[in-house]
Amino acid sequence: SSSSSSQLSQEDNQAAATLLDPYEILRDQNLDEIPLPNKLSPTSLESFTKCHQAFFFQYILKLKPDPPMTPELARGIICHKALEDVFELAPPQRTLGNLQNLFRKEWGSLRAHRESNNNEREYRSESYDSLFRIDNHDHENESPPFDINAEIVWGQSSLQLLENYYDLEDPRNVTPLMREMWVNAKFPTDTDSFIVRGKIDRIDLISSNDSGASLRILDYKTGKKPHFKYSAATNERIANEQFWKMKVYALILWKMFLQTERLEQSQRQQSEEIGKTVDYRYGLSWELRQKLLQSLGYENEQHHPKWSELLTLESLCLMYLTSHLDDMAANFDTPPDAPVGKAKHLDFSLNDIMSVLDQTENEVISIQKQIKELVDMQDPKAWHHCNWKYCNCHEMRDRFIDGTVSNEIM
């Protein structure tokens, strides 16, 4: 019995030795204090509003959730890739079969990489190598085998989502203006500025003529469309939460319109200065400017009205590739034994765009100010956690030495 208690004590000591200290993590990053992030994203801003501690772990200490790669996350990434690449094909080639083959091709290349790593004892858990592995294997010197049946079910359900998309929108009749477009803008603070940067899935040209163009920002979602089955107030709150990041993307894009105007005005004023170049880092890309000018019938960049007068952000669109089967708004004619609910999109009109953008900018600046207030405290225990049971904060908090991070709820 003394030998078993000694063994337990040794295991406890080993477990304690692997626990994390936030200050050690910062020192490993060559930091002697908690840093203030000067680059944020719509996702990180939203993360902070939901859970301060999860933000601290992920965006300041740079920790990854365990497991960092899941079948659901992989499905989302690969479906997005297929939906981007299908528009590289000529319109007649954008068939459902070719769309699904793009998914198979991308997964096939990732799977081949996984198979090549199969003989290595160490594999990267943050990569796709960890997917569908069977961990409770008995062969000490072999890599764990894969659950092929689980992988097949995952693949079939992923292809079903792409079929759902095809039922909702025929890509042969669509030509997006931009796909997977990085956007970024500066936001002011009391003493300096910070950058918000992210990637928009798709920008569509809704209409254009010589007086202007209307644009739509679209985001693909591989999760289920929210089921608006609650009170009107609750349903409205859910919809606003779903669209908040999209409003930030619209705000960034609008700021890029205005920045491009300023840059072009500066360029015109300095056109006589030889060798003077204009910095378009926070303006619209050359590719997007050319596409817009072409659609508007302008032959060159020198003689067109201001971008903010030419361009209108008409709407935001969330395209969910599936829905709850009992959601009659999406599945009024879906058989009850269907494998998944249909695809459905939610639209948010930007009729009152300046009011929406002003409110969103105030919210973004307020969130950054709250982040700074917590950073200025220079105390890992100041970042409290949420009480949502699926948040990564709970799993991550257990990795730390007791008392080094907060156990209090926001």
Coordinates of N, CA and C in Angstrom, one line a residue, residues 141-224:
N141 N 4.5 1.3 -29.7 CA 5.4 1.9 -30.7 C 4.8 2.2 -32.0
E142 N 3.5 2.2 -32.1 CA 2.8 2.5 -33.3 C 1.9 3.7 -33.2
S143 N 1.8 4.5 -34.3 CA 0.9 5.6 -34.2 C -0.6 5.0 -34.1
P144 N -1.4 5.7 -33.4 CA -2.8 5.2 -33.3 C -3.5 5.1 -34.7
P145 N -4.3 4.1 -34.8 CA -5.1 4.0 -36.1 C -6.2 5.0 -36.2
F146 N -6.8 5.0 -37.3 CA -7.9 6.0 -37.6 C -9.3 5.3 -37.6
D147 N -10.3 6.0 -37.2 CA -11.7 5.5 -37.2 C -12.2 5.8 -38.6
I148 N -12.1 4.9 -39.5 CA -12.5 5.1 -40.9 C -14.0 5.3 -41.0
N149 N -14.8 4.6 -40.2 CA -16.2 4.7 -40.3 C -16.7 6.1 -39.9
A150 N -16.1 6.6 -38.8 CA -16.4 8.0 -38.4 C -16.0 9.0 -39.4
E151 N -14.9 8.8 -40.1 CA -14.4 9.7 -41.2 C -15.4 9.6 -42.3
I152 N -15.9 8.5 -42.7 CA -16.9 8.4 -43.8 C -18.1 9.1 -43.5
V153 N -18.7 8.9 -42.3 CA -19.9 9.6 -41.9 C -19.7 11.1 -41.9
W154 N -18.5 11.6 -41.4 CA -18.2 13.0 -41.4 C -18.1 13.5 -42.9
G155 N -17.5 12.8 -43.8 CA -17.4 13.2 -45.2 C -18.7 13.3 -45.8
Q156 N -19.6 12.3 -45.6 CA -20.9 12.3 -46.2 C -21.7 13.5 -45.7
S157 N -21.7 13.7 -44.4 CA -22.4 14.9 -43.9 C -21.9 16.2 -44.4
S158 N -20.6 16.3 -44.7 CA -20.0 17.5 -45.2 C -20.5 17.7 -46.7
L159 N -20.5 16.6 -47.4 CA -21.0 16.7 -48.8 C -22.4 17.1 -48.9
Q160 N -23.2 16.6 -47.9 CA -24.6 17.0 -47.8 C -24.8 18.5 -47.6
L161 N -23.9 19.1 -46.8 CA -24.0 20.6 -46.6 C -23.8 21.3 -48.0
L162 N -22.8 20.8 -48.8 CA -22.6 21.4 -50.1 C -23.8 21.2 -51.0
E163 N -24.5 20.1 -50.9 CA -25.7 19.8 -51.7 C -26.8 20.8 -51.2
N164 N -26.8 21.0 -49.9 CA -27.8 22.0 -49.4 C -27.5 23.4 -50.0
Y165 N -26.2 23.8 -50.0 CA -25.9 25.1 -50.6 C -26.4 25.1 -52.0
Y166 N -26.2 24.1 -52.8 CA -26.5 24.1 -54.2 C -28.0 24.2 -54.4
D167 N -28.8 23.7 -53.4 CA -30.3 23.8 -53.5 C -30.7 25.3 -53.2
L168 N -29.9 26.0 -52.4 CA -30.2 27.4 -52.1 C -29.7 28.3 -53.1
E169 N -28.5 28.1 -53.7 CA -27.9 29.0 -54.7 C -27.2 28.2 -55.7
D170 N -27.5 28.6 -57.0 CA -26.8 27.9 -58.1 C -25.6 28.7 -58.5
P171 N -24.4 28.3 -58.2 CA -23.2 29.1 -58.5 C -22.9 29.3 -60.0
R172 N -23.6 28.6 -60.8 CA -23.5 28.9 -62.3 C -24.1 30.2 -62.6
N173 N -25.0 30.7 -61.8 CA -25.7 32.0 -62.0 C -25.1 33.1 -61.2
V174 N -24.0 32.9 -60.5 CA -23.5 33.9 -59.6 C -22.0 34.2 -59.9
T175 N -21.6 35.4 -59.9 CA -20.2 35.8 -60.0 C -19.8 36.8 -58.9
P176 N -19.3 36.3 -57.8 CA -18.9 37.2 -56.7 C -17.9 38.3 -57.2
L177 N -18.0 39.4 -56.6 CA -17.1 40.5 -56.9 C -15.7 40.2 -56.3
M178 N -15.7 39.7 -55.1 CA -14.5 39.3 -54.4 C -14.8 38.1 -53.5
R179 N -13.7 37.3 -53.3 CA -13.8 36.1 -52.4 C -12.6 36.1 -51.5
E180 N -12.9 35.7 -50.2 CA -11.8 35.5 -49.2 C -11.0 36.8 -49.2
M181 N -11.6 37.9 -49.1 CA -10.8 39.2 -49.2 C -10.5 39.7 -47.8
W182 N -9.2 40.0 -47.6 CA -8.7 40.6 -46.3 C -9.0 42.0 -46.3
V183 N -9.6 42.5 -45.2 CA -9.9 43.9 -45.0 C -9.3 44.4 -43.6
N184 N -8.9 45.6 -43.6 CA -8.3 46.1 -42.3 C -8.5 47.7 -42.3
A185 N -8.6 48.2 -41.0 CA -8.8 49.6 -40.8 C -8.3 50.0 -39.5
K186 N -7.9 51.3 -39.4 CA -7.4 51.8 -38.1 C -8.6 52.5 -37.4
F187 N -8.5 52.3 -36.1 CA -9.5 52.9 -35.2 C -8.8 53.8 -34.2
P188 N -9.3 55.0 -33.9 CA -8.6 55.9 -32.9 C -8.8 55.5 -31.5
T189 N -7.8 55.8 -30.7 CA -7.9 55.7 -29.2 C -7.5 57.1 -28.6
D190 N -7.6 57.2 -27.3 CA -7.2 58.5 -26.7 C -5.8 58.9 -27.0
T191 N -4.9 57.9 -27.1 CA -3.5 58.2 -27.2 C -2.9 57.7 -28.6
D192 N -3.5 56.8 -29.2 CA -2.9 56.2 -30.4 C -4.0 55.6 -31.3
S193 N -3.8 54.4 -31.9 CA -4.8 53.8 -32.7 C -4.6 52.3 -32.6
F194 N -5.5 51.5 -33.0 CA -5.4 50.1 -33.2 C -6.0 49.6 -34.5
I195 N -5.7 48.4 -34.9 CA -6.1 47.9 -36.2 C -7.1 46.8 -36.0
V196 N -8.1 46.8 -36.8 CA -9.0 45.6 -36.8 C -8.9 45.0 -38.2
R197 N -8.6 43.7 -38.3 CA -8.4 43.0 -39.5 C -9.1 41.7 -39.6
G198 N -9.6 41.4 -40.8 CA -10.3 40.1 -40.9 C -10.5 39.8 -42.4
K199 N -11.2 38.6 -42.6 CA -11.3 38.2 -44.0 C -12.8 38.0 -44.3
I200 N -13.3 38.7 -45.3 CA -14.7 38.5 -45.8 C -14.8 37.4 -46.7
D201 N -15.8 36.5 -46.5 CA -16.0 35.3 -47.4 C -16.3 35.8 -48.8
R202 N -17.2 36.7 -48.9 CA -17.7 37.1 -50.3 C -18.2 38.5 -50.3
I203 N -18.0 39.2 -51.4 CA -18.6 40.5 -51.7 C -19.3 40.3 -53.0
D204 N -20.6 40.6 -53.0 CA -21.4 40.5 -54.3 C -21.8 41.8 -54.8
L205 N -21.8 42.0 -56.1 CA -22.3 43.2 -56.7 C -23.8 43.0 -57.0
I206 N -24.6 43.6 -56.3 CA -26.1 43.4 -56.4 C -26.6 44.2 -57.7
S207 N -26.1 45.4 -57.9 CA -26.5 46.1 -59.1 C -25.5 47.2 -59.3
S208 N -25.4 47.7 -60.6 CA -24.5 48.8 -60.9 C -25.0 49.5 -62.1
N209 N -24.8 50.8 -62.2 CA -25.0 51.6 -63.4 C -24.0 52.8 -63.2
D210 N -24.1 53.8 -64.1 CA -23.2 54.9 -64.1 C -23.4 55.8 -62.9
S211 N -24.4 55.6 -62.2 CA -24.6 56.4 -61.0 C -24.2 55.8 -59.7
G212 N -23.9 54.5 -59.7 CA -23.4 53.8 -58.5 C -23.6 52.3 -58.5
A213 N -23.0 51.7 -57.4 CA -23.1 50.3 -57.3 C -23.6 49.9 -55.9
S214 N -24.3 48.8 -55.8 CA -24.8 48.3 -54.5 C -24.1 47.0 -54.2
L215 N -23.6 46.8 -53.0 CA -22.8 45.7 -52.6 C -23.5 44.9 -51.5
R216 N -23.2 43.6 -51.5 CA -23.7 42.8 -50.4 C -22.5 42.0 -49.8
I217 N -22.4 42.0 -48.5 CA -21.3 41.2 -47.8 C -21.9 39.9 -47.4
L218 N -21.3 38.8 -47.7 CA -21.9 37.4 -47.4 C -20.9 36.6 -46.7
D219 N -21.4 35.8 -45.7 CA -20.6 34.9 -44.9 C -21.2 33.5 -44.9
Y220 N -20.4 32.5 -45.2 CA -20.9 31.1 -45.1 C -20.8 30.6 -43.7
K221 N -21.8 29.8 -43.3 CA -21.9 29.2 -42.0 C -22.2 27.8 -42.1
T222 N -21.3 26.9 -41.6 CA -21.6 25.5 -41.7 C -22.3 24.9 -40.5
G223 N -22.6 25.8 -39.5 CA -23.4 25.4 -38.4 C -24.9 25.7 -38.8
K224 N -25.8 25.3 -37.8 CA -27.2 25.4 -38.1 C -27.7 26.9 -38.0

